[in-house]
XYZ file of C-alpha atoms in Angstrom:
194
model
C -94.137 -50.033 -44.741
C -92.351 -48.145 -42.178
C -92.748 -44.686 -41.851
C -89.549 -42.687 -43.450
C -87.694 -40.313 -41.145
C -85.888 -38.682 -44.164
C -87.543 -36.100 -46.527
C -85.008 -36.454 -49.704
C -85.828 -33.698 -52.102
C -84.034 -32.940 -55.613
C -82.951 -29.339 -56.207
C -84.692 -29.668 -59.253
C -88.001 -30.790 -57.967
C -90.928 -28.130 -57.814
C -91.637 -29.379 -54.308
C -87.971 -27.955 -53.232
C -89.364 -24.541 -53.921
C -92.319 -24.814 -51.796
C -90.190 -26.418 -49.257
C -87.779 -23.609 -49.125
C -90.629 -20.915 -49.232
C -92.186 -22.436 -46.209
C -89.225 -22.949 -43.930
C -87.861 -19.387 -44.894
C -91.269 -17.803 -43.420
C -90.899 -16.313 -40.000
C -94.554 -17.448 -39.030
C -93.858 -20.949 -40.250
C -90.824 -21.207 -38.123
C -92.508 -19.754 -35.240
C -95.258 -22.487 -35.747
C -92.586 -25.210 -35.936
C -90.652 -24.017 -32.913
C -94.067 -23.990 -31.030
C -94.708 -27.546 -32.437
C -91.507 -28.709 -31.294
C -92.601 -28.378 -27.388
C -96.150 -30.265 -27.853
C -98.685 -30.728 -30.126
C -101.592 -28.109 -30.489
C -104.787 -27.046 -32.327
C -104.933 -24.289 -34.836
C -106.694 -22.068 -32.422
C -104.294 -22.647 -29.427
C -101.254 -21.871 -31.718
C -103.085 -18.655 -32.876
C -103.377 -17.646 -29.151
C -100.182 -18.709 -28.017
C -98.243 -17.001 -30.774
C -100.738 -14.056 -30.831
C -101.523 -14.566 -34.542
C -104.876 -14.175 -36.581
C -106.177 -17.562 -37.085
C -106.345 -17.242 -40.838
C -102.684 -16.682 -40.569
C -102.169 -19.814 -38.503
C -104.270 -21.890 -40.897
C -102.660 -21.045 -44.187
C -99.013 -21.561 -42.566
C -100.173 -24.942 -41.320
C -101.743 -26.041 -44.390
C -98.237 -24.943 -46.185
C -96.184 -27.002 -43.495
C -98.408 -29.902 -43.973
C -97.891 -29.643 -47.817
C -94.347 -29.745 -47.398
C -94.561 -32.971 -44.940
C -93.170 -31.301 -42.045
C -96.206 -31.343 -39.787
C -99.049 -34.151 -39.506
C -102.592 -33.840 -38.151
C -103.695 -37.410 -37.662
C -105.468 -36.906 -34.161
C -108.575 -34.854 -33.565
C -111.474 -34.092 -31.125
C -115.028 -33.027 -31.455
C -115.715 -29.231 -30.529
C -118.604 -28.296 -28.947
C -120.426 -27.388 -32.288
C -119.522 -30.987 -33.532
C -116.765 -29.876 -35.893
C -113.296 -31.938 -35.929
C -110.484 -29.983 -34.277
C -107.123 -31.252 -35.621
C -104.170 -31.827 -33.380
C -100.763 -30.895 -35.314
C -97.553 -31.933 -34.232
C -94.034 -32.282 -35.793
C -93.649 -35.043 -38.674
C -89.867 -35.653 -36.984
C -88.223 -35.449 -40.523
C -84.518 -34.632 -41.635
C -84.586 -32.779 -44.884
C -82.037 -33.602 -47.098
C -81.570 -31.255 -50.428
C -79.305 -33.247 -52.825
C -78.596 -33.032 -56.798
C -80.669 -35.532 -58.893
C -78.250 -38.414 -59.390
C -78.867 -39.078 -55.437
C -82.650 -39.577 -56.165
C -81.497 -42.204 -58.615
C -79.466 -44.176 -56.088
C -82.083 -43.771 -53.076
C -84.408 -45.668 -55.862
C -82.127 -48.191 -56.830
C -81.580 -48.686 -52.908
C -85.193 -49.366 -52.111
C -85.432 -51.756 -54.907
C -82.823 -53.930 -53.072
C -84.348 -53.538 -50.147
C -87.061 -56.307 -50.153
C -84.120 -58.517 -51.489
C -82.302 -57.811 -48.371
C -85.409 -58.560 -46.361
C -85.886 -62.162 -48.241
C -81.998 -62.985 -47.983
C -82.544 -62.248 -43.922
C -85.564 -64.138 -43.637
C -84.120 -67.088 -45.669
C -80.813 -66.965 -43.526
C -82.981 -67.102 -40.431
C -85.016 -70.110 -41.447
C -81.846 -71.833 -42.345
C -80.386 -71.033 -38.852
C -83.744 -72.443 -37.176
C -83.720 -75.617 -39.308
C -79.765 -76.110 -38.590
C -80.411 -75.489 -34.795
C -83.259 -77.857 -34.445
C -81.424 -80.840 -36.498
C -78.532 -80.322 -33.944
C -80.931 -80.450 -30.857
C -82.232 -83.930 -31.890
C -78.664 -85.863 -31.432
C -78.525 -84.088 -28.051
C -81.926 -85.076 -26.814
C -81.344 -88.528 -27.854
C -77.977 -88.713 -25.967
C -79.849 -87.053 -22.882
C -82.606 -89.423 -23.011
C -79.953 -92.426 -23.161
C -78.494 -91.556 -20.016
C -82.121 -92.425 -18.172
C -81.809 -96.141 -19.531
C -77.968 -96.411 -19.567
C -74.793 -95.763 -17.527
C -73.172 -92.574 -17.018
C -70.181 -94.137 -18.919
C -72.160 -94.594 -22.012
C -73.492 -90.856 -22.074
C -69.973 -89.788 -21.900
C -69.049 -91.855 -25.279
C -72.354 -90.425 -27.018
C -71.770 -86.989 -25.961
C -68.092 -87.295 -27.000
C -69.660 -88.385 -30.769
C -71.959 -85.695 -30.589
C -70.224 -82.646 -29.458
C -67.720 -82.629 -32.289
C -70.106 -82.992 -34.701
C -72.174 -80.050 -33.462
C -69.002 -77.889 -33.237
C -67.420 -78.590 -36.469
C -70.572 -78.021 -38.626
C -70.509 -74.806 -40.664
C -72.809 -71.956 -39.882
C -74.711 -72.471 -43.306
C -77.168 -69.390 -42.237
C -74.156 -66.993 -41.632
C -72.505 -68.133 -45.044
C -75.801 -67.586 -46.913
C -76.172 -64.274 -45.316
C -72.625 -63.168 -46.316
C -73.011 -64.403 -49.853
C -76.351 -62.622 -50.354
C -74.895 -59.470 -49.055
C -71.517 -59.923 -51.179
C -73.581 -60.460 -54.349
C -75.734 -57.204 -53.588
C -72.829 -54.997 -53.042
C -71.315 -56.085 -56.389
C -74.702 -55.315 -57.766
C -74.643 -51.696 -56.491
C -71.137 -51.262 -57.293
C -71.636 -52.145 -60.994
C -74.913 -50.141 -61.259
C -72.965 -47.018 -60.069
C -70.162 -47.616 -62.544
C -72.649 -48.063 -65.070
C -74.361 -44.773 -64.134
C -71.092 -42.882 -63.831
C -69.882 -43.903 -67.310
C -73.347 -43.707 -68.796
């Protein structure tokens, strides 16, 4: 699954309070500003910001819990310990009322359907374009065996057929998205009046 660039938090969730405490801390903001320039190790952050390493460690842990920074890369020190490299998680924080999270869940539920509709539409488009290519190839092959006037007559027969065929894939996609839009609108109306 793709990495989300949004951190959606509900005003009533406990993690919202932790997130607010973390980003209101001067030390945490200094660390975030420092990590905005480049990824760093805990010891380098402490040295560059002139802070005790225990303070930096504490705030790095809080920032990780809040999903504002990550530490996926590491190297081994001379003593054989893993030294983590911290960097920003590059997420937008959205603090919203509770009902928005319900909408987000509904949209997440629809996402697989959208992907399937796109996939089916692509398959239909591929089949449709390959079926149109066969008569054109037959006309080209007949040119080598026949004279040019006969090719002109065959082309006159084939080209209008290719032009007048409806784009089934596009219509399928439009229909799918229309049905999904109607579903979302109905769900929102139900939620509003419930």
